[in-house]
PDB file of C-alpha atoms in Angstrom:
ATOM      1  CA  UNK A  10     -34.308 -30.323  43.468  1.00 86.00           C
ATOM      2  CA  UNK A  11     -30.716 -32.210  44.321  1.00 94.00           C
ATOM      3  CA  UNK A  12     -27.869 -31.135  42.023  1.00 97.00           C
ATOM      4  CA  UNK A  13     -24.829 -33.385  41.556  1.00 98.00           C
ATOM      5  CA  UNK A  14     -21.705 -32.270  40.856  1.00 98.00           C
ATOM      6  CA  UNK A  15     -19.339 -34.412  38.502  1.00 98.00           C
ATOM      7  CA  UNK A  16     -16.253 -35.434  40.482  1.00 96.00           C
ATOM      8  CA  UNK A  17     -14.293 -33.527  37.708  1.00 95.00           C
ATOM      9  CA  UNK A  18     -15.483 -30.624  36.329  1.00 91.00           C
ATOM     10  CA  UNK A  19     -14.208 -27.120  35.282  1.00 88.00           C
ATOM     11  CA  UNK A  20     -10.492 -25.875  34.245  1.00 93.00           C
ATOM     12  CA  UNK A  21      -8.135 -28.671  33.286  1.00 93.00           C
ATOM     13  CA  UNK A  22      -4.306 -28.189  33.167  1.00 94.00           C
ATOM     14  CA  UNK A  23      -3.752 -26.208  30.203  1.00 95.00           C
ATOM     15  CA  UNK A  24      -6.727 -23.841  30.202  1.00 95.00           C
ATOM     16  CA  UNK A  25      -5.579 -22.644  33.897  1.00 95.00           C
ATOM     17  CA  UNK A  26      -2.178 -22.796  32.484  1.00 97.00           C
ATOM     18  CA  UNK A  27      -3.349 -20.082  29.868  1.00 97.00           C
ATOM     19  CA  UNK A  28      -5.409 -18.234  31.561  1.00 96.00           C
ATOM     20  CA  UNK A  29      -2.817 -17.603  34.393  1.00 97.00           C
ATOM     21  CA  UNK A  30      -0.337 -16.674  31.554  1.00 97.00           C
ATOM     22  CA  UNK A  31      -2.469 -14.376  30.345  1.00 97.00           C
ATOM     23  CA  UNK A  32      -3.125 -12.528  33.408  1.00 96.00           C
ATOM     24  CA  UNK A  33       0.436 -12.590  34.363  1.00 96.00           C
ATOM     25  CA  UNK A  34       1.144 -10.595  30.773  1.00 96.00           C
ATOM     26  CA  UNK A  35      -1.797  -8.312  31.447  1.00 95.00           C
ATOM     27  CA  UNK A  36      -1.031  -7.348  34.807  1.00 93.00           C
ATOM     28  CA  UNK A  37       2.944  -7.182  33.953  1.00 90.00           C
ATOM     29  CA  UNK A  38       2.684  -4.861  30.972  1.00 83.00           C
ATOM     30  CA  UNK A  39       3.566  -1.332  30.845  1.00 73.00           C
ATOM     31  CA  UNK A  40       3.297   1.745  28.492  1.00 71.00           C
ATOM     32  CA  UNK A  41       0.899   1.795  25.374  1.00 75.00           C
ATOM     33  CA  UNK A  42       2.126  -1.471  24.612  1.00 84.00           C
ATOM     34  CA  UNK A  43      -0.992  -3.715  23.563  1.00 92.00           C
ATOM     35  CA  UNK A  44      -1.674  -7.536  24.436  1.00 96.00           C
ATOM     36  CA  UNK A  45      -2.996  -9.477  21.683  1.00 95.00           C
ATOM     37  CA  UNK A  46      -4.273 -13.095  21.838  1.00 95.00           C
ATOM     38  CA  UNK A  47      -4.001 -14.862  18.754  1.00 91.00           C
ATOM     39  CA  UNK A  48      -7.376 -16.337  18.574  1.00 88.00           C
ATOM     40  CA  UNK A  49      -9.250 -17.055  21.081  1.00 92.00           C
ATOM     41  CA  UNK A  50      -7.316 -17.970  24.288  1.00 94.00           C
ATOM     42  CA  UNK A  51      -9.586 -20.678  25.486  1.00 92.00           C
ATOM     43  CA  UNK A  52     -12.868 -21.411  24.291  1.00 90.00           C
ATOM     44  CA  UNK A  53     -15.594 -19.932  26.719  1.00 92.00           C
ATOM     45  CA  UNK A  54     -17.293 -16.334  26.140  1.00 91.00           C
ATOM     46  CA  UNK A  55     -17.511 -15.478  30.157  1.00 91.00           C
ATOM     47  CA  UNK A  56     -13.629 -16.101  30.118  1.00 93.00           C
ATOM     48  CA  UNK A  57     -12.731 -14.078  27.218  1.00 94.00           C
ATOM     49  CA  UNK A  58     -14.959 -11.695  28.088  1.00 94.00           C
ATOM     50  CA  UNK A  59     -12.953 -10.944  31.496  1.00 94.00           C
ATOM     51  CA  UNK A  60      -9.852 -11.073  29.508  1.00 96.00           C
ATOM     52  CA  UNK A  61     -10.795  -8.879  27.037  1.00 96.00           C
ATOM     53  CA  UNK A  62     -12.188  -5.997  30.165  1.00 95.00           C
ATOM     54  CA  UNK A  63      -7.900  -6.488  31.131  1.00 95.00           C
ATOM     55  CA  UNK A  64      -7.328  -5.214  27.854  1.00 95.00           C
ATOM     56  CA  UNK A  65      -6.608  -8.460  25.640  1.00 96.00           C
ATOM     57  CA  UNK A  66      -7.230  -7.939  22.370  1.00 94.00           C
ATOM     58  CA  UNK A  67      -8.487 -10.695  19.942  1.00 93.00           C
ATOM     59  CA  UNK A  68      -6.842 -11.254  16.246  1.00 89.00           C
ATOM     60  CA  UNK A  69      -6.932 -13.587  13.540  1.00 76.00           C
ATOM     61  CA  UNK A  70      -4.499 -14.551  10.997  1.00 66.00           C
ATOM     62  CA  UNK A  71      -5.981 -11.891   8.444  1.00 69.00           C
ATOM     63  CA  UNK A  72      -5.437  -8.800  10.695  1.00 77.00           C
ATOM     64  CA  UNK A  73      -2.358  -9.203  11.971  1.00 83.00           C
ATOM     65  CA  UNK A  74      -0.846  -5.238  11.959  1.00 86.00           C
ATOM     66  CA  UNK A  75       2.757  -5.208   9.939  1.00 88.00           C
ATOM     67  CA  UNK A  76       4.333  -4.028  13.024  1.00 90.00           C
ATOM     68  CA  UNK A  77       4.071  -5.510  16.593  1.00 91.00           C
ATOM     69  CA  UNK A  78       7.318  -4.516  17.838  1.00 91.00           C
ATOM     70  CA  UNK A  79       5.520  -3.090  20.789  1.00 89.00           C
ATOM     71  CA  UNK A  80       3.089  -5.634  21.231  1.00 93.00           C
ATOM     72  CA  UNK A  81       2.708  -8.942  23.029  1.00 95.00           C
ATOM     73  CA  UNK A  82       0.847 -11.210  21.319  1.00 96.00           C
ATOM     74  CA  UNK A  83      -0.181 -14.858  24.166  1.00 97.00           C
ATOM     75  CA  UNK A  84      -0.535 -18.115  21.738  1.00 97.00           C
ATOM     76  CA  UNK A  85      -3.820 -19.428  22.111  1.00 95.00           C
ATOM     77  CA  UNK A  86      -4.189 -23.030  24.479  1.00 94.00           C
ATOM     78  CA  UNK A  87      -4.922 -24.615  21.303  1.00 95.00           C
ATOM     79  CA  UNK A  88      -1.549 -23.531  19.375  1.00 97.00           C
ATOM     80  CA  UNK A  89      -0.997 -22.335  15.845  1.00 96.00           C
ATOM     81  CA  UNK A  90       0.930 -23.100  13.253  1.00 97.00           C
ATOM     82  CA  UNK A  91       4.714 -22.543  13.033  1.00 97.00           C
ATOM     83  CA  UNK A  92       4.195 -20.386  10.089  1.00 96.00           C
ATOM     84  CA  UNK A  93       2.099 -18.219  12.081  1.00 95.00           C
ATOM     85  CA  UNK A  94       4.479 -18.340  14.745  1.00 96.00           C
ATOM     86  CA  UNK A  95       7.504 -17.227  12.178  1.00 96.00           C
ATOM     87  CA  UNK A  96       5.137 -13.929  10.812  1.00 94.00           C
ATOM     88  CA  UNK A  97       4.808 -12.911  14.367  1.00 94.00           C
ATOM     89  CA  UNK A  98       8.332 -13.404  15.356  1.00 96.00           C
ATOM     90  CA  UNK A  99       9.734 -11.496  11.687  1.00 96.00           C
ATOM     91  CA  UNK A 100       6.826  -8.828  12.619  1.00 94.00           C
ATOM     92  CA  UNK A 101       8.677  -8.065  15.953  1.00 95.00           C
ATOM     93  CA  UNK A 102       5.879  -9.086  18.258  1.00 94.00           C
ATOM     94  CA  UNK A 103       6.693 -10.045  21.919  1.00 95.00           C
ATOM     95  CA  UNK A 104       5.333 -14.199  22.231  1.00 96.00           C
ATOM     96  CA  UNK A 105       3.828 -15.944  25.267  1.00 97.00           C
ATOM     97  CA  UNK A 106       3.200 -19.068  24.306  1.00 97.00           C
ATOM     98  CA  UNK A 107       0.705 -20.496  26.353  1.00 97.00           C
ATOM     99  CA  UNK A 108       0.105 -23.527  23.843  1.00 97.00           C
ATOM    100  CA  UNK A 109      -1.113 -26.423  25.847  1.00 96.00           C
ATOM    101  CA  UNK A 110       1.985 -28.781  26.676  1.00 97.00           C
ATOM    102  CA  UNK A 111      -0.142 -31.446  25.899  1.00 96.00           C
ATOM    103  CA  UNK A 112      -1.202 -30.017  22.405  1.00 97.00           C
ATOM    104  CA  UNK A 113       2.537 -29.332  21.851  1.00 98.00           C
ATOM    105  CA  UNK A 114       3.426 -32.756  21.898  1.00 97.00           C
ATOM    106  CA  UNK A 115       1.482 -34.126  19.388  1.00 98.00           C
ATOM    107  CA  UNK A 116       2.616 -30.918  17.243  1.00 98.00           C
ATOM    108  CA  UNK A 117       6.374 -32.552  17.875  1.00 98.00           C
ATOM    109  CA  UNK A 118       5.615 -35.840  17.267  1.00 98.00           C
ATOM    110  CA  UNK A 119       3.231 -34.632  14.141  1.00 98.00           C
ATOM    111  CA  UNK A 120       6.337 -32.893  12.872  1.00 98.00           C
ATOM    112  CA  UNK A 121       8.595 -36.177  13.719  1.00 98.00           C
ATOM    113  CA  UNK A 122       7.532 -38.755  12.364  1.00 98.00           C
ATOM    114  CA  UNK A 123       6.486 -36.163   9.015  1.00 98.00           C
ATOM    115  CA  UNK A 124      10.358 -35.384   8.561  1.00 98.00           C
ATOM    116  CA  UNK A 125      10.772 -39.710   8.787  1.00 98.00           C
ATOM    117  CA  UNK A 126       8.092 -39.623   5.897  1.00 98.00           C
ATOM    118  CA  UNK A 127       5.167 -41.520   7.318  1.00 98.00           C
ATOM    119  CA  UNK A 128       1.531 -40.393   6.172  1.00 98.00           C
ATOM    120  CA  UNK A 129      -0.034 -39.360   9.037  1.00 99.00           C
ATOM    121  CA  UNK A 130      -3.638 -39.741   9.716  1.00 99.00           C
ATOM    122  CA  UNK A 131      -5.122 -36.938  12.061  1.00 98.00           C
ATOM    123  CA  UNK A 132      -7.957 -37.761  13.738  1.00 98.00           C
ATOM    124  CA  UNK A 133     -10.460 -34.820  15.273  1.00 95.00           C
ATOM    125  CA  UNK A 134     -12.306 -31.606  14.155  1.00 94.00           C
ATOM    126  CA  UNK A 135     -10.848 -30.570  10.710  1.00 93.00           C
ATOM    127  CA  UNK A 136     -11.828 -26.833  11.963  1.00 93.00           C
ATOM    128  CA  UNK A 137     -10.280 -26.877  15.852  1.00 93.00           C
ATOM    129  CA  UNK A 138      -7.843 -24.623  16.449  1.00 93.00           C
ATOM    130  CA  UNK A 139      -5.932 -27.357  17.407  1.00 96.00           C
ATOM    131  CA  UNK A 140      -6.069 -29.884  14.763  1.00 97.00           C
ATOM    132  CA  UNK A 141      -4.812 -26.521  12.020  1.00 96.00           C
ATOM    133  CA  UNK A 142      -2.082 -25.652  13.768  1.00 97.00           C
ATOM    134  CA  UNK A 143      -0.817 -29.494  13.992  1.00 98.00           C
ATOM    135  CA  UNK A 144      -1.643 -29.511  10.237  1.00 97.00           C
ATOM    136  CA  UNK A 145       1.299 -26.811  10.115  1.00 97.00           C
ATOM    137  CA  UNK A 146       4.489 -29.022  11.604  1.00 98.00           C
ATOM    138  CA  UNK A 147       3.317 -32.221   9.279  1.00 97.00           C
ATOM    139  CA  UNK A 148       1.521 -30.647   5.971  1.00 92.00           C
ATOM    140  CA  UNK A 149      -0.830 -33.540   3.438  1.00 93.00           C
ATOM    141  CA  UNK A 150      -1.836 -34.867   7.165  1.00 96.00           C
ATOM    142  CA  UNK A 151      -5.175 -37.100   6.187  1.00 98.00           C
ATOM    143  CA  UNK A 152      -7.701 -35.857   8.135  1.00 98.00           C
ATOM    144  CA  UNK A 153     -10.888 -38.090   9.279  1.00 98.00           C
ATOM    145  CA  UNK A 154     -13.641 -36.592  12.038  1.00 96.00           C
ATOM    146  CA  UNK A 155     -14.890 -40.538  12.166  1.00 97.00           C
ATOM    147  CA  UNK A 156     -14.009 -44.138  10.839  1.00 98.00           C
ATOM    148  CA  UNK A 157     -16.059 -43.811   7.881  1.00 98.00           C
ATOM    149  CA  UNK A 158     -13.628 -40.810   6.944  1.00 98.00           C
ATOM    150  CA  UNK A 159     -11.206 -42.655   8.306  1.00 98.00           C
ATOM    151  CA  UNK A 160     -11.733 -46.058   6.250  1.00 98.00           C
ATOM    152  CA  UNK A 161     -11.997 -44.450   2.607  1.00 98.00           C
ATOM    153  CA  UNK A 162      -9.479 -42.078   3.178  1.00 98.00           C
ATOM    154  CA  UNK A 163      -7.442 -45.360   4.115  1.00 98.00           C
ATOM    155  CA  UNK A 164      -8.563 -47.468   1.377  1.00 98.00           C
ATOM    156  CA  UNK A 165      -7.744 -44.358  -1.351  1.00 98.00           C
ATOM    157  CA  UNK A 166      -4.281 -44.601   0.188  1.00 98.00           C
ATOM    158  CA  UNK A 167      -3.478 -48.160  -0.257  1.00 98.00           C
ATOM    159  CA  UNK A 168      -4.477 -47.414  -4.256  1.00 98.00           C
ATOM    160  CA  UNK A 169      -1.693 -44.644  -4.375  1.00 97.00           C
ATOM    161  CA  UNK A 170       0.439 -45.896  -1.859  1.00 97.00           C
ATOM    162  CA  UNK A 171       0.470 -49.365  -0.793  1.00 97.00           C
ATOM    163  CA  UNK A 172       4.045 -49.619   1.002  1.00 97.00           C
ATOM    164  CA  UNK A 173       3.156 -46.081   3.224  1.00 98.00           C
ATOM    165  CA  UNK A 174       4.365 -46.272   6.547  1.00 98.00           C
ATOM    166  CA  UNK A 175       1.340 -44.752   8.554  1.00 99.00           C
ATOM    167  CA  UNK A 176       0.990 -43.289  11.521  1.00 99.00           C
ATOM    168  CA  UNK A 177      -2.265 -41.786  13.536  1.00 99.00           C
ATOM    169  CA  UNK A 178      -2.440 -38.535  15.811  1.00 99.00           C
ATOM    170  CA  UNK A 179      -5.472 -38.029  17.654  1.00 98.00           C
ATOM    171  CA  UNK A 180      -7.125 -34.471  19.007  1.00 96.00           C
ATOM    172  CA  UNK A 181      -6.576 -34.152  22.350  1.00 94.00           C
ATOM    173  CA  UNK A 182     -10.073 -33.988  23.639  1.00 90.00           C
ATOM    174  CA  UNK A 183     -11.645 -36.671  20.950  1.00 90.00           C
ATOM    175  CA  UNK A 184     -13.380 -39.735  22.665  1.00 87.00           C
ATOM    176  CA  UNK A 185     -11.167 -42.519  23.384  1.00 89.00           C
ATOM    177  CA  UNK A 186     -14.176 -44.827  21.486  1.00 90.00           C
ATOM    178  CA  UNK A 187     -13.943 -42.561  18.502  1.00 93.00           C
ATOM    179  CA  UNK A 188     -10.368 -42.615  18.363  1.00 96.00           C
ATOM    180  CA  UNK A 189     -10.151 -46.370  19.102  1.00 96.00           C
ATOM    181  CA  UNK A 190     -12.911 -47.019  16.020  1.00 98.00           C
ATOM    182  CA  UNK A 191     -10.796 -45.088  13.844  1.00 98.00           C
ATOM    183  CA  UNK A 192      -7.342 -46.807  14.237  1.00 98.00           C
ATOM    184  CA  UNK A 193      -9.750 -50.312  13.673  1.00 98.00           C
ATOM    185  CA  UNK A 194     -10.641 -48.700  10.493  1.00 98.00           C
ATOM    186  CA  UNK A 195      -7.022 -47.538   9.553  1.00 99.00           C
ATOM    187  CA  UNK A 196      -5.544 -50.527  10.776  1.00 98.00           C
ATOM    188  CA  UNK A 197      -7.741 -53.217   8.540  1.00 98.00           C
ATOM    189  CA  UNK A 198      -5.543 -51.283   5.304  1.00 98.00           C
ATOM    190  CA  UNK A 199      -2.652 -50.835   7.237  1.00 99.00           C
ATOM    191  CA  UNK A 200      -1.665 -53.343   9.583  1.00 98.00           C
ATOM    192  CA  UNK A 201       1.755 -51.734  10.974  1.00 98.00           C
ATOM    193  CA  UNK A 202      -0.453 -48.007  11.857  1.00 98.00           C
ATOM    194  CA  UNK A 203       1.870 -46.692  14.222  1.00 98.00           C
ATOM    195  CA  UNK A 204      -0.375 -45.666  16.903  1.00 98.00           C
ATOM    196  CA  UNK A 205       0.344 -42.364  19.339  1.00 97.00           C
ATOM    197  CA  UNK A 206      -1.289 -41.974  22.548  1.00 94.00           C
ATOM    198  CA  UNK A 207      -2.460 -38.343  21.982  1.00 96.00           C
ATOM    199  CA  UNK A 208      -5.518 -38.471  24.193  1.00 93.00           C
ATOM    200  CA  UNK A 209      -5.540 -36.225  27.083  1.00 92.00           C
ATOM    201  CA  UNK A 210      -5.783 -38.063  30.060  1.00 90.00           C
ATOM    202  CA  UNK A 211      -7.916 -35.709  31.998  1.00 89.00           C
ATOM    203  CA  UNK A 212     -10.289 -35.476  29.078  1.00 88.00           C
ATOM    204  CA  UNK A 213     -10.635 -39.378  29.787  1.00 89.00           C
ATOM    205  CA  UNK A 214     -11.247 -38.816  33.153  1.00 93.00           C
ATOM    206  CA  UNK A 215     -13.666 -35.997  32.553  1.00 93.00           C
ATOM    207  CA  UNK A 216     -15.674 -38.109  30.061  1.00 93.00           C
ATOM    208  CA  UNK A 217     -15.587 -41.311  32.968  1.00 95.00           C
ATOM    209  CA  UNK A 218     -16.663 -39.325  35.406  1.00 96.00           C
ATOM    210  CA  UNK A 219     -19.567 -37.971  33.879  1.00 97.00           C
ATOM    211  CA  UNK A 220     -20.291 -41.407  32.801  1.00 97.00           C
ATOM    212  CA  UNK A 221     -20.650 -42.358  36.660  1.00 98.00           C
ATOM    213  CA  UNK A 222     -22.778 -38.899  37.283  1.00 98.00           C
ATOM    214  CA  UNK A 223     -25.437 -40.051  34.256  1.00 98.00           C
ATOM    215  CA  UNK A 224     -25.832 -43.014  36.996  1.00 97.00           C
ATOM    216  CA  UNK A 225     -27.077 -41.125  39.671  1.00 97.00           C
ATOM    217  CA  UNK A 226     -28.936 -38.027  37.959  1.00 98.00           C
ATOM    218  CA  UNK A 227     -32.251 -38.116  35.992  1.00 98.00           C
ATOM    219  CA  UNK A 228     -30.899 -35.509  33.782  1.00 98.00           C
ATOM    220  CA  UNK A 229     -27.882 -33.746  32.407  1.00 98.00           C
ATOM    221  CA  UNK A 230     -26.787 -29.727  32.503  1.00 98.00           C
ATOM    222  CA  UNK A 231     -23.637 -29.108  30.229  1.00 98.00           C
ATOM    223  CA  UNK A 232     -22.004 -25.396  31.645  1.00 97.00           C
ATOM    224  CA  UNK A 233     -20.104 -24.684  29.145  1.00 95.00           C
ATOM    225  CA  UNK A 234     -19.259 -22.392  25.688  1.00 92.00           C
ATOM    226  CA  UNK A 235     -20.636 -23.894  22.593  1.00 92.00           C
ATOM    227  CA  UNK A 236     -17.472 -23.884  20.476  1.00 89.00           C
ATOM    228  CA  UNK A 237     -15.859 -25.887  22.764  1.00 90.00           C
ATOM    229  CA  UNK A 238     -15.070 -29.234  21.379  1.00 87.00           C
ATOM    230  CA  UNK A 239     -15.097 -30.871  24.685  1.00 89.00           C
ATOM    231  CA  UNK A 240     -18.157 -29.275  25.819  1.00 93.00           C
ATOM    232  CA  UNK A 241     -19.912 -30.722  23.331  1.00 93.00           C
ATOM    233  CA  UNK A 242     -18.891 -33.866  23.809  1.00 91.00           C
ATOM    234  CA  UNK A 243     -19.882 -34.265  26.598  1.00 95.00           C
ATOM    235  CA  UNK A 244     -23.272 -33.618  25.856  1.00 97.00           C
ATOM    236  CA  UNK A 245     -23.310 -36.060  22.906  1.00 95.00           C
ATOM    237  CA  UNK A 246     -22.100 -38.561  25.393  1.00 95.00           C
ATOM    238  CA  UNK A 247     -25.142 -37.735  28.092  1.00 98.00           C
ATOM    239  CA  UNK A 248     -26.912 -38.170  25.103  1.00 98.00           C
ATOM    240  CA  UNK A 249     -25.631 -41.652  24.402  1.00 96.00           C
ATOM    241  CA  UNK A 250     -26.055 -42.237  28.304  1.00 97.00           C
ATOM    242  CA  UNK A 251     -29.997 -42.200  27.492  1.00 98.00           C
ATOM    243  CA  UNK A 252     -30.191 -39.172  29.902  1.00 98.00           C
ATOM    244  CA  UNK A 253     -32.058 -35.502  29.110  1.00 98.00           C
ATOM    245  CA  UNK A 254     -29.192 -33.077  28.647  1.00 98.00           C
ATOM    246  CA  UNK A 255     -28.574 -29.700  27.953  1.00 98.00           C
ATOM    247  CA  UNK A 256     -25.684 -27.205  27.010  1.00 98.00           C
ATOM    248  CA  UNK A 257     -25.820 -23.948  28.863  1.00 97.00           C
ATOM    249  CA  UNK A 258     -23.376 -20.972  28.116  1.00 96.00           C
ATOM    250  CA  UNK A 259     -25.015 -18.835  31.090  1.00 95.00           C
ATOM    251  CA  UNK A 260     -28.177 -19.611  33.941  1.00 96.00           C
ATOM    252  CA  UNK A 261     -30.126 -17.652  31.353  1.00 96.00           C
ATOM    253  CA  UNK A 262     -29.979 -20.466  29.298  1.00 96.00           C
ATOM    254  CA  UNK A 263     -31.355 -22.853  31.631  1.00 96.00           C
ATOM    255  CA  UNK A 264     -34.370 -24.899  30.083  1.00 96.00           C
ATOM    256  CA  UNK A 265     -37.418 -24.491  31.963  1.00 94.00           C
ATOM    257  CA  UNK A 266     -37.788 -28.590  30.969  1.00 94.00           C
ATOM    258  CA  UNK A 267     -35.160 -28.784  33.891  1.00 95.00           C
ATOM    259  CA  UNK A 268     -37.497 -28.048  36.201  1.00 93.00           C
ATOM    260  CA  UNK A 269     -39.431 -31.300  36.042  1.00 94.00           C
ATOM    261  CA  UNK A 270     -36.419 -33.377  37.150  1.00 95.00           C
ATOM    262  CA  UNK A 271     -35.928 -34.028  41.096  1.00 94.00           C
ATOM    263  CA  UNK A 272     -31.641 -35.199  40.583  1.00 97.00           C
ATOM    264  CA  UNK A 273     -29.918 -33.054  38.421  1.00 98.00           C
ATOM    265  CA  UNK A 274     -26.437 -33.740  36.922  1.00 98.00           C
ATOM    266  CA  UNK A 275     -24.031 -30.600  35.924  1.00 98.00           C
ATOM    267  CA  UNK A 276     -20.771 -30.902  34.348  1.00 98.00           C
ATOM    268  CA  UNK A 277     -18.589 -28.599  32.834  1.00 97.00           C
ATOM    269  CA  UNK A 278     -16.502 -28.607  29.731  1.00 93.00           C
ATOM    270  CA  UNK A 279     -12.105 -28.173  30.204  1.00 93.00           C
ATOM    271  CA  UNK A 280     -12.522 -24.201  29.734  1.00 93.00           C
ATOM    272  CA  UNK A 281     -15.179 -23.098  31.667  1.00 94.00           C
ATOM    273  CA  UNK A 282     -14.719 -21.312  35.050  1.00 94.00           C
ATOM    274  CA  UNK A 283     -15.664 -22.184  38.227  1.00 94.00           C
ATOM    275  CA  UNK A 284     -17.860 -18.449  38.904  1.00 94.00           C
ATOM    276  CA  UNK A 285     -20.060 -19.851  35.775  1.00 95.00           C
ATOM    277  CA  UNK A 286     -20.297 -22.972  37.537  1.00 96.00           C
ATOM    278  CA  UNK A 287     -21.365 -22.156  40.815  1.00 96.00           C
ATOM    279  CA  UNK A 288     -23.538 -19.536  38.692  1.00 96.00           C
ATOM    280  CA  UNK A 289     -25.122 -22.389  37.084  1.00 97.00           C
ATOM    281  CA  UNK A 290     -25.492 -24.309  39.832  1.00 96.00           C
ATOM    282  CA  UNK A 291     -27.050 -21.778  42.013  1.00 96.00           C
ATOM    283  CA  UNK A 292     -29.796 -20.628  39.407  1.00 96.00           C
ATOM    284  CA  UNK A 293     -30.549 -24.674  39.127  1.00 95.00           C
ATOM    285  CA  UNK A 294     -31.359 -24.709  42.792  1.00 92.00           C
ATOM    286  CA  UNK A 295     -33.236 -21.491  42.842  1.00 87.00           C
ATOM    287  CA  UNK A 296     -35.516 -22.783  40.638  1.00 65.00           C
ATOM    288  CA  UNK A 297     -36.291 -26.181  41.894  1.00 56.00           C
ATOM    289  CA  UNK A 298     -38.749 -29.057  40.582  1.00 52.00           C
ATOM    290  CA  UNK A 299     -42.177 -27.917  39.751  1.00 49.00           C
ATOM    291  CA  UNK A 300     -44.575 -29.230  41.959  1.00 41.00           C
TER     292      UNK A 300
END
């Protein structure tokens, strides 16, 4: 069996960014002191899993203790809401923020162009990490996953609104097709949609060059965590590439189907580390084409 690598593959910008944050804190910190993440850091088990054997600890916004005067708590990649951020700052907690600098732009511009009253359309997973705690800088954002969501939550505003000014944020990591079809949709009610270029540019470049991998290999592995919103997009768009694909968290997840395949793509999603990779890769080799 031949395995292919995608020319880009593994931790993008931010996730290192994160991760190197958080094992700077871990590493630094001293006395009983605990490290908290608030949420998950990045979103692949293997690497919260090593985190967590530093000592990270894991909360959500319902368990946050009353006093974390001795604690750090490391903002997750995906960023929160500046609510959030005030309760941990009046609860005495020690912040690393280690929100992506990408995903902290579009919370500035969400908050922007919200204080210069435009309705702003938010385009991505209503349940991402990312897309709630942009919700928090501009609140009524109108969210819409796809341009069907996107076109009747337009049309209901032209009923209640017809002069809005309008604007559109995307997710960092949505498909530049997806995002494109839902500004068409937005745009068809309201002409003058301010448009921001939100996309992250190496999630283009990921999605491309797994585009140009589907080309050479019969079939598709995904490494990758499975609440990753990037991860599994790139699957979908194997999928829509006509090819077999698959999304693996670990080699035990390998499909045996795999084996029937002589050229093998694998890609990873923006979070997951190169040791899974190579991990991955290795057990994919190991167990070859059947004959």
């Amino acid at each position: 069996m031949k395995v292919i690598r995608a020319r880009i593959l593994g931790y993008c910008m931010g996730v290192r960014r994160a991760m190197d944050m958080a094992e700077k804190t871990l590493k630094q910190r001293s006395g009983p002191g605990r490290v908290f993440a608030m949420g998950p850091l990045i979103h692949n088990p293997q690497a919260m899993d090593a985190l967590k054997g530093q000592g990270l600890e894991v909360l959500d916004g319902d368990e946050l203790p009353l006093d974390l005067s001795a604690s750090t708590v490391i903002i997750r990649a995906h960023g929160i809401t500046p609510q959030l951020e005030l309760t941990l700052v009046n609860r005495k907690a020690h912040l690393v923020d280690a929100t992506c600098p990408k995903v902290k732009a579009s919370q500035l511009k969400a908050r922007a162009l919200h204080e210069e009253g435009y309705r702003i359309f938010l385009a991505g997973d209503r349940d991402h990490g990312e897309i709630i705690g942009i919700q928090g800088y501009a609140p009524h954002c109108i969210l819409a996953a796809n341009s069907t969501e996107a076109a009747e939550a337009a049309k209901k505003l032209l009923r209640e609104d017809p002069e809005a000014r309008t604007a559109l944020i995307g997710q960092t990591t949505i498909s530049p097709a997806e995002y494109r079809a839902i500004e068409e949709r937005i745009r068809s009610f309201f002409p003058a949609l301010e448009l921001l270029d939100t996309i992250c540019g190496a999630t283009e470049a990921r999605q491309d060059s797994l585009r140009s991998l589907c080309a050479e290999a019969d079939a598709i592995v995904v490494a990758g965590g499975r609440s990753s919103a990037n991860t599994r997009r790139l699957l979908a768009i194997a999928r829509q590439e006509g090819k077999p694909a698959w999304l693996v968290e670990s080699p035990a997840e390998i499909p045996p189907e795999t084996r029937t395949f002589k050229t093998l793509g694998l890609c990873a999603g923006a979070s997951t580390p190169e040791s899974l990779i190579g991990a991955i890769e290795k057990a994919l080799l190991k167990e070859g084409p059947e004959p």
